[in-house]
Amino acid sequence: EVQLVQSGAEVKKPGESLKISCKGSGYSFTSYWIGWVRQMPGKGLEWMGIIYPGDSDTRYRPSFQGQVTISADKSITTAYVHWNSLKASDTAMYYCARLEDDILTGYPYYFDYWGQGTLVTVSS
Amino acid sequence: EIVMTQSPATLSVSPGERATLSCRASQSVSSNLAWYQQKPGQAPRLLIYGASTRATGIPARFSGSGSGTEFTLTISSLQSEDFAVYYCQQYNKGGSFGQGTKLEIK
């Protein structure tokens, strides 16, 4: 059974750093892209970026480039998103999700399995 | 960046009736379009991919159609558990979601 289990809720102050995690199991972790999706309070879904743990190929939505760092440790089948300096506007639920991809090209497609979400609250 | 626009923002339908949700892309995404359902307090769930293929375990009352820039999600006979927010997402170039359609009980 494919499972993505995310780390617990975080409460941080502006300017602090944070790394949240997403542990995959039940499938070949290095053979599928994993992505991160932001959902601000009462708002819709935003595609942040994705990583291919097999070779660490990482792609960001332009608006998230430089704001977060996505990484993965394939030895422990875990993906991460890291902030160097949090802002109040980073307050949101963050989901990780596995991506299905093109069987021939490996091009990342849609999210087929999702984690339960990690709530990040940034407040002074 | 491809912009996805969903309509309407809110749709009120009675149980047992048909619901039709629309999604438009700012440029062609071919058939690289997925639909997700999200209930309060839950992660999204994949319903449809490839514009018209149901994901594993999704009931046949959910159907998707369209290609290029215009897409539709149809729920043929609404059940109580179908009232939720629905998002479309293109994956032809990067990935971007629509703003969502809230399907509420009339």
PDB file of C-alpha atoms in Angstrom:
ATOM      1  CA  GLU A   1       0.000   0.000   0.000  1.00  0.00           C
ATOM      2  CA  VAL A   2       1.394   3.369  -1.029  1.00  0.00           C
ATOM      3  CA  GLN A   3       1.635   5.742   1.934  1.00  0.00           C
ATOM      4  CA  LEU A   4       2.981   9.238   2.375  1.00  0.00           C
ATOM      5  CA  VAL A   5       3.285  10.261   6.019  1.00  0.00           C
ATOM      6  CA  GLN A   6       4.079  13.858   6.793  1.00  0.00           C
ATOM      7  CA  SER A   7       5.628  15.423   9.875  1.00  0.00           C
ATOM      8  CA  GLY A   8       3.478  17.147  12.466  1.00  0.00           C
ATOM      9  CA  ALA A   9       2.146  20.661  12.755  1.00  0.00           C
ATOM     10  CA  GLU A  10       4.599  23.488  13.359  1.00  0.00           C
ATOM     11  CA  VAL A  11       4.273  26.889  15.000  1.00  0.00           C
ATOM     12  CA  LYS A  12       7.128  29.265  14.197  1.00  0.00           C
ATOM     13  CA  LYS A  13       8.047  32.931  14.415  1.00  0.00           C
ATOM     14  CA  PRO A  14       8.833  35.119  11.417  1.00  0.00           C
ATOM     15  CA  GLY A  15      12.480  34.826  10.420  1.00  0.00           C
ATOM     16  CA  GLU A  16      12.889  31.307  11.775  1.00  0.00           C
ATOM     17  CA  SER A  17      13.872  28.366   9.617  1.00  0.00           C
ATOM     18  CA  LEU A  18      11.841  25.210   9.125  1.00  0.00           C
ATOM     19  CA  LYS A  19      12.059  21.861   7.381  1.00  0.00           C
ATOM     20  CA  ILE A  20       9.020  19.607   7.075  1.00  0.00           C
ATOM     21  CA  SER A  21       9.109  16.032   5.859  1.00  0.00           C
ATOM     22  CA  CYS A  22       7.195  13.432   3.908  1.00  0.00           C
ATOM     23  CA  LYS A  23       8.095   9.732   4.227  1.00  0.00           C
ATOM     24  CA  GLY A  24       7.096   7.444   1.393  1.00  0.00           C
ATOM     25  CA  SER A  25       6.513   3.719   1.685  1.00  0.00           C
ATOM     26  CA  GLY A  26       4.908   0.881  -0.230  1.00  0.00           C
ATOM     27  CA  TYR A  27       6.484   1.743  -3.576  1.00  0.00           C
ATOM     28  CA  SER A  28       9.867   2.372  -5.193  1.00  0.00           C
ATOM     29  CA  PHE A  29      10.695   5.804  -3.759  1.00  0.00           C
ATOM     30  CA  THR A  30      13.403   6.537  -6.330  1.00  0.00           C
ATOM     31  CA  SER A  31      11.144   5.821  -9.318  1.00  0.00           C
ATOM     32  CA  TYR A  32       8.454   8.455  -8.795  1.00  0.00           C
ATOM     33  CA  TRP A  33       8.439  12.226  -8.553  1.00  0.00           C
ATOM     34  CA  ILE A  34       7.215  13.733  -5.270  1.00  0.00           C
ATOM     35  CA  GLY A  35       5.693  17.181  -5.173  1.00  0.00           C
ATOM     36  CA  TRP A  36       4.605  19.782  -2.662  1.00  0.00           C
ATOM     37  CA  VAL A  37       1.310  21.662  -2.736  1.00  0.00           C
ATOM     38  CA  ARG A  38       0.424  24.701  -0.637  1.00  0.00           C
ATOM     39  CA  GLN A  39      -3.067  25.525   0.593  1.00  0.00           C
ATOM     40  CA  MET A  40      -3.378  28.825   2.382  1.00  0.00           C
ATOM     41  CA  PRO A  41      -6.243  29.194   4.877  1.00  0.00           C
ATOM     42  CA  GLY A  42      -9.576  29.039   3.073  1.00  0.00           C
ATOM     43  CA  LYS A  43      -7.889  29.064  -0.337  1.00  0.00           C
ATOM     44  CA  GLY A  44      -7.146  26.714  -3.215  1.00  0.00           C
ATOM     45  CA  LEU A  45      -4.275  24.438  -4.118  1.00  0.00           C
ATOM     46  CA  GLU A  46      -0.928  25.743  -5.393  1.00  0.00           C
ATOM     47  CA  TRP A  47       1.701  23.573  -7.113  1.00  0.00           C
ATOM     48  CA  MET A  48       5.010  24.503  -5.470  1.00  0.00           C
ATOM     49  CA  GLY A  49       7.582  22.167  -6.953  1.00  0.00           C
ATOM     50  CA  ILE A  50       8.642  18.584  -7.445  1.00  0.00           C
ATOM     51  CA  ILE A  51      11.678  16.355  -7.015  1.00  0.00           C
ATOM     52  CA  TYR A  52      12.744  13.057  -8.527  1.00  0.00           C
ATOM     53  CA  PRO A  53      14.521  11.237  -5.677  1.00  0.00           C
ATOM     54  CA  GLY A  54      16.334   8.944  -8.098  1.00  0.00           C
ATOM     55  CA  ASP A  55      18.585  11.744  -9.359  1.00  0.00           C
ATOM     56  CA  SER A  56      17.435  14.779  -7.300  1.00  0.00           C
ATOM     57  CA  ASP A  57      16.130  16.580 -10.405  1.00  0.00           C
ATOM     58  CA  THR A  58      14.081  19.426  -8.899  1.00  0.00           C
ATOM     59  CA  ARG A  59      11.642  21.815 -10.536  1.00  0.00           C
ATOM     60  CA  TYR A  60       9.940  24.822  -8.972  1.00  0.00           C
ATOM     61  CA  ARG A  61       6.984  26.952  -9.880  1.00  0.00           C
ATOM     62  CA  PRO A  62       8.537  30.376 -10.595  1.00  0.00           C
ATOM     63  CA  SER A  63       6.765  32.047  -7.686  1.00  0.00           C
ATOM     64  CA  PHE A  64       8.301  29.543  -5.251  1.00  0.00           C
ATOM     65  CA  GLN A  65      11.806  29.523  -6.736  1.00  0.00           C
ATOM     66  CA  GLY A  66      14.187  30.955  -4.133  1.00  0.00           C
ATOM     67  CA  GLN A  67      11.501  30.947  -1.439  1.00  0.00           C
ATOM     68  CA  VAL A  68      11.726  27.261  -0.517  1.00  0.00           C
ATOM     69  CA  THR A  69      14.127  24.388  -1.093  1.00  0.00           C
ATOM     70  CA  ILE A  70      12.829  20.941  -1.960  1.00  0.00           C
ATOM     71  CA  SER A  71      15.079  17.966  -1.287  1.00  0.00           C
ATOM     72  CA  ALA A  72      14.966  14.220  -0.745  1.00  0.00           C
ATOM     73  CA  ASP A  73      16.980  11.583   1.088  1.00  0.00           C
ATOM     74  CA  LYS A  74      16.472   8.340  -0.768  1.00  0.00           C
ATOM     75  CA  SER A  75      18.262   6.326   1.938  1.00  0.00           C
ATOM     76  CA  ILE A  76      15.312   6.993   4.248  1.00  0.00           C
ATOM     77  CA  THR A  77      12.675   7.487   1.511  1.00  0.00           C
ATOM     78  CA  THR A  78      11.848  10.977   2.718  1.00  0.00           C
ATOM     79  CA  ALA A  79      11.245  14.246   0.913  1.00  0.00           C
ATOM     80  CA  TYR A  80      11.505  17.686   2.471  1.00  0.00           C
ATOM     81  CA  VAL A  81      10.645  21.311   1.963  1.00  0.00           C
ATOM     82  CA  HIS A  82      12.817  23.874   3.742  1.00  0.00           C
ATOM     83  CA  TRP A  83      12.430  27.554   4.503  1.00  0.00           C
ATOM     84  CA  ASN A  84      15.450  29.684   5.529  1.00  0.00           C
ATOM     85  CA  SER A  85      13.402  32.571   6.853  1.00  0.00           C
ATOM     86  CA  LEU A  86       9.683  32.165   7.372  1.00  0.00           C
ATOM     87  CA  LYS A  87       7.134  34.904   6.799  1.00  0.00           C
ATOM     88  CA  ALA A  88       3.614  35.213   8.135  1.00  0.00           C
ATOM     89  CA  SER A  89       2.408  34.629   4.570  1.00  0.00           C
ATOM     90  CA  ASP A  90       3.917  31.114   4.697  1.00  0.00           C
ATOM     91  CA  THR A  91       1.098  30.129   7.059  1.00  0.00           C
ATOM     92  CA  ALA A  92      -0.661  27.293   5.254  1.00  0.00           C
ATOM     93  CA  MET A  93      -1.313  23.579   5.006  1.00  0.00           C
ATOM     94  CA  TYR A  94       1.389  21.864   2.988  1.00  0.00           C
ATOM     95  CA  TYR A  95       0.737  18.562   1.253  1.00  0.00           C
ATOM     96  CA  CYS A  96       3.216  16.207  -0.311  1.00  0.00           C
ATOM     97  CA  ALA A  97       1.994  13.948  -3.073  1.00  0.00           C
ATOM     98  CA  ARG A  98       3.425  11.337  -5.401  1.00  0.00           C
ATOM     99  CA  LEU A  99       3.255  11.999  -9.118  1.00  0.00           C
ATOM    100  CA  GLU A 100       2.446   9.488 -11.773  1.00  0.00           C
ATOM    101  CA  ASP A 101       4.607  10.033 -14.837  1.00  0.00           C
ATOM    102  CA  ASP A 102       4.869   9.218 -18.530  1.00  0.00           C
ATOM    103  CA  ILE A 103       5.971   5.620 -18.845  1.00  0.00           C
ATOM    104  CA  LEU A 104       8.288   6.380 -21.757  1.00  0.00           C
ATOM    105  CA  THR A 105       9.716   9.813 -20.983  1.00  0.00           C
ATOM    106  CA  GLY A 106       9.334  10.005 -17.207  1.00  0.00           C
ATOM    107  CA  TYR A 107       7.676  13.404 -17.588  1.00  0.00           C
ATOM    108  CA  PRO A 108       5.801  14.164 -14.337  1.00  0.00           C
ATOM    109  CA  TYR A 109       2.046  14.152 -14.576  1.00  0.00           C
ATOM    110  CA  TYR A 110      -0.685  14.198 -11.948  1.00  0.00           C
ATOM    111  CA  PHE A 111      -0.709  13.556  -8.195  1.00  0.00           C
ATOM    112  CA  ASP A 112      -2.010  10.074  -7.450  1.00  0.00           C
ATOM    113  CA  TYR A 113      -1.268   9.633  -3.728  1.00  0.00           C
ATOM    114  CA  TRP A 114      -1.287  12.360  -1.107  1.00  0.00           C
ATOM    115  CA  GLY A 115       0.071  12.814   2.386  1.00  0.00           C
ATOM    116  CA  GLN A 116      -2.176  13.931   5.213  1.00  0.00           C
ATOM    117  CA  GLY A 117      -0.805  17.484   5.233  1.00  0.00           C
ATOM    118  CA  THR A 118       1.383  19.525   7.579  1.00  0.00           C
ATOM    119  CA  LEU A 119      -0.029  22.734   9.033  1.00  0.00           C
ATOM    120  CA  VAL A 120       2.563  25.483   9.326  1.00  0.00           C
ATOM    121  CA  THR A 121       1.663  28.555  11.375  1.00  0.00           C
ATOM    122  CA  VAL A 122       3.988  31.552  11.346  1.00  0.00           C
ATOM    123  CA  SER A 123       3.131  34.198  13.902  1.00  0.00           C
ATOM    124  CA  SER A 124       4.954  36.582  16.173  1.00  0.00           C
TER     125      SER A 124
ATOM    126  CA  GLU B   1       2.552  29.999 -16.775  1.00  0.00           C
ATOM    127  CA  ILE B   2      -0.701  28.299 -17.753  1.00  0.00           C
ATOM    128  CA  VAL B   3      -3.684  29.749 -15.894  1.00  0.00           C
ATOM    129  CA  MET B   4      -6.603  27.448 -15.099  1.00  0.00           C
ATOM    130  CA  THR B   5     -10.031  29.009 -14.573  1.00  0.00           C
ATOM    131  CA  GLN B   6     -12.912  27.051 -13.067  1.00  0.00           C
ATOM    132  CA  SER B   7     -16.582  27.926 -13.186  1.00  0.00           C
ATOM    133  CA  PRO B   8     -18.780  28.423 -11.399  1.00  0.00           C
ATOM    134  CA  ALA B   9     -17.104  29.238  -8.084  1.00  0.00           C
ATOM    135  CA  THR B  10     -20.050  27.688  -6.242  1.00  0.00           C
ATOM    136  CA  LEU B  11     -22.627  25.267  -7.610  1.00  0.00           C
ATOM    137  CA  SER B  12     -25.811  24.397  -5.717  1.00  0.00           C
ATOM    138  CA  VAL B  13     -27.392  21.101  -6.745  1.00  0.00           C
ATOM    139  CA  SER B  14     -29.915  18.744  -5.159  1.00  0.00           C
ATOM    140  CA  PRO B  15     -28.989  15.146  -4.338  1.00  0.00           C
ATOM    141  CA  GLY B  16     -29.793  12.844  -7.231  1.00  0.00           C
ATOM    142  CA  GLU B  17     -29.358  15.582  -9.824  1.00  0.00           C
ATOM    143  CA  ARG B  18     -26.521  16.064 -12.295  1.00  0.00           C
ATOM    144  CA  ALA B  19     -23.659  18.478 -11.669  1.00  0.00           C
ATOM    145  CA  THR B  20     -21.485  19.927 -14.432  1.00  0.00           C
ATOM    146  CA  LEU B  21     -18.255  21.703 -13.525  1.00  0.00           C
ATOM    147  CA  SER B  22     -16.084  23.556 -16.046  1.00  0.00           C
ATOM    148  CA  CYS B  23     -12.373  24.220 -16.325  1.00  0.00           C
ATOM    149  CA  ARG B  24     -10.650  26.365 -18.930  1.00  0.00           C
ATOM    150  CA  ALA B  25      -6.924  26.613 -19.674  1.00  0.00           C
ATOM    151  CA  SER B  26      -5.238  29.799 -20.889  1.00  0.00           C
ATOM    152  CA  GLN B  27      -3.498  27.753 -23.592  1.00  0.00           C
ATOM    153  CA  SER B  28      -3.824  24.221 -24.872  1.00  0.00           C
ATOM    154  CA  VAL B  29      -2.913  21.480 -22.394  1.00  0.00           C
ATOM    155  CA  SER B  30      -3.878  18.657 -24.764  1.00  0.00           C
ATOM    156  CA  SER B  31      -5.485  15.959 -22.563  1.00  0.00           C
ATOM    157  CA  ASN B  32      -3.062  16.529 -19.676  1.00  0.00           C
ATOM    158  CA  LEU B  33      -5.773  17.463 -17.212  1.00  0.00           C
ATOM    159  CA  ALA B  34      -6.702  15.972 -13.840  1.00  0.00           C
ATOM    160  CA  TRP B  35      -9.601  16.517 -11.460  1.00  0.00           C
ATOM    161  CA  TYR B  36      -9.411  16.242  -7.665  1.00  0.00           C
ATOM    162  CA  GLN B  37     -12.009  16.222  -4.900  1.00  0.00           C
ATOM    163  CA  GLN B  38     -11.304  17.769  -1.513  1.00  0.00           C
ATOM    164  CA  LYS B  39     -13.530  17.458   1.532  1.00  0.00           C
ATOM    165  CA  PRO B  40     -13.114  19.665   4.622  1.00  0.00           C
ATOM    166  CA  GLY B  41     -10.121  18.665   6.724  1.00  0.00           C
ATOM    167  CA  GLN B  42      -8.932  16.119   4.176  1.00  0.00           C
ATOM    168  CA  ALA B  43      -6.220  15.897   1.565  1.00  0.00           C
ATOM    169  CA  PRO B  44      -7.322  16.085  -2.073  1.00  0.00           C
ATOM    170  CA  ARG B  45      -8.199  12.836  -3.849  1.00  0.00           C
ATOM    171  CA  LEU B  46      -7.519  12.088  -7.506  1.00  0.00           C
ATOM    172  CA  LEU B  47     -10.723  11.514  -9.481  1.00  0.00           C
ATOM    173  CA  ILE B  48      -9.841  11.813 -13.170  1.00  0.00           C
ATOM    174  CA  TYR B  49      -6.603  11.961 -15.180  1.00  0.00           C
ATOM    175  CA  GLY B  50      -5.923  12.238 -18.879  1.00  0.00           C
ATOM    176  CA  ALA B  51      -9.059  14.423 -18.976  1.00  0.00           C
ATOM    177  CA  SER B  52     -11.391  11.404 -19.006  1.00  0.00           C
ATOM    178  CA  THR B  53      -9.870   8.362 -17.243  1.00  0.00           C
ATOM    179  CA  ARG B  54     -11.256   7.572 -13.815  1.00  0.00           C
ATOM    180  CA  ALA B  55      -8.698   6.839 -11.123  1.00  0.00           C
ATOM    181  CA  THR B  56      -8.797   3.534  -9.291  1.00  0.00           C
ATOM    182  CA  GLY B  57     -11.885   3.139  -7.138  1.00  0.00           C
ATOM    183  CA  ILE B  58     -13.718   6.197  -8.457  1.00  0.00           C
ATOM    184  CA  PRO B  59     -17.428   5.522  -9.090  1.00  0.00           C
ATOM    185  CA  ALA B  60     -18.755   5.548 -12.624  1.00  0.00           C
ATOM    186  CA  ARG B  61     -21.026   8.526 -11.875  1.00  0.00           C
ATOM    187  CA  PHE B  62     -17.905  10.698 -12.223  1.00  0.00           C
ATOM    188  CA  SER B  63     -16.893  11.428 -15.797  1.00  0.00           C
ATOM    189  CA  GLY B  64     -14.516  13.841 -17.452  1.00  0.00           C
ATOM    190  CA  SER B  65     -14.388  15.205 -20.961  1.00  0.00           C
ATOM    191  CA  GLY B  66     -12.646  17.779 -23.099  1.00  0.00           C
ATOM    192  CA  SER B  67      -9.264  18.514 -24.608  1.00  0.00           C
ATOM    193  CA  GLY B  68      -7.186  21.524 -25.539  1.00  0.00           C
ATOM    194  CA  THR B  69      -8.515  24.362 -23.404  1.00  0.00           C
ATOM    195  CA  GLU B  70     -12.043  23.338 -22.375  1.00  0.00           C
ATOM    196  CA  PHE B  71     -12.814  20.589 -19.887  1.00  0.00           C
ATOM    197  CA  THR B  72     -15.827  19.333 -17.974  1.00  0.00           C
ATOM    198  CA  LEU B  73     -16.351  17.172 -14.922  1.00  0.00           C
ATOM    199  CA  THR B  74     -19.815  15.653 -14.706  1.00  0.00           C
ATOM    200  CA  ILE B  75     -21.297  13.894 -11.702  1.00  0.00           C
ATOM    201  CA  SER B  76     -24.359  12.105 -13.023  1.00  0.00           C
ATOM    202  CA  SER B  77     -26.433  11.587  -9.872  1.00  0.00           C
ATOM    203  CA  LEU B  78     -25.154  13.387  -6.828  1.00  0.00           C
ATOM    204  CA  GLN B  79     -24.732  11.440  -3.629  1.00  0.00           C
ATOM    205  CA  SER B  80     -24.379  13.083  -0.219  1.00  0.00           C
ATOM    206  CA  GLU B  81     -20.668  12.255  -0.115  1.00  0.00           C
ATOM    207  CA  ASP B  82     -20.032  14.155  -3.370  1.00  0.00           C
ATOM    208  CA  PHE B  83     -20.551  17.596  -1.871  1.00  0.00           C
ATOM    209  CA  ALA B  84     -17.021  18.963  -1.710  1.00  0.00           C
ATOM    210  CA  VAL B  85     -14.601  21.272  -3.501  1.00  0.00           C
ATOM    211  CA  TYR B  86     -13.342  20.172  -6.915  1.00  0.00           C
ATOM    212  CA  TYR B  87     -10.090  21.281  -8.523  1.00  0.00           C
ATOM    213  CA  CYS B  88      -8.766  20.835 -12.009  1.00  0.00           C
ATOM    214  CA  GLN B  89      -5.025  20.700 -12.642  1.00  0.00           C
ATOM    215  CA  GLN B  90      -3.049  20.826 -15.875  1.00  0.00           C
ATOM    216  CA  TYR B  91       0.212  18.920 -16.118  1.00  0.00           C
ATOM    217  CA  ASN B  92       1.097  19.650 -19.723  1.00  0.00           C
ATOM    218  CA  LYS B  93       3.667  22.244 -18.684  1.00  0.00           C
ATOM    219  CA  GLY B  94       4.676  22.265 -15.061  1.00  0.00           C
ATOM    220  CA  GLY B  95       1.533  22.055 -13.012  1.00  0.00           C
ATOM    221  CA  SER B  96      -1.155  24.543 -12.094  1.00  0.00           C
ATOM    222  CA  PHE B  97      -4.519  24.205 -10.410  1.00  0.00           C
ATOM    223  CA  GLY B  98      -7.779  25.999 -10.962  1.00  0.00           C
ATOM    224  CA  GLN B  99      -9.186  27.987  -8.054  1.00  0.00           C
ATOM    225  CA  GLY B 100     -11.798  25.331  -7.297  1.00  0.00           C
ATOM    226  CA  THR B 101     -15.562  24.870  -7.519  1.00  0.00           C
ATOM    227  CA  LYS B 102     -17.484  24.329  -4.304  1.00  0.00           C
ATOM    228  CA  LEU B 103     -20.342  21.897  -4.854  1.00  0.00           C
ATOM    229  CA  GLU B 104     -22.984  22.482  -2.213  1.00  0.00           C
ATOM    230  CA  ILE B 105     -26.338  20.977  -1.381  1.00  0.00           C
ATOM    231  CA  LYS B 106     -29.316  22.898  -2.731  1.00  0.00           C
TER     232      LYS B 106
END
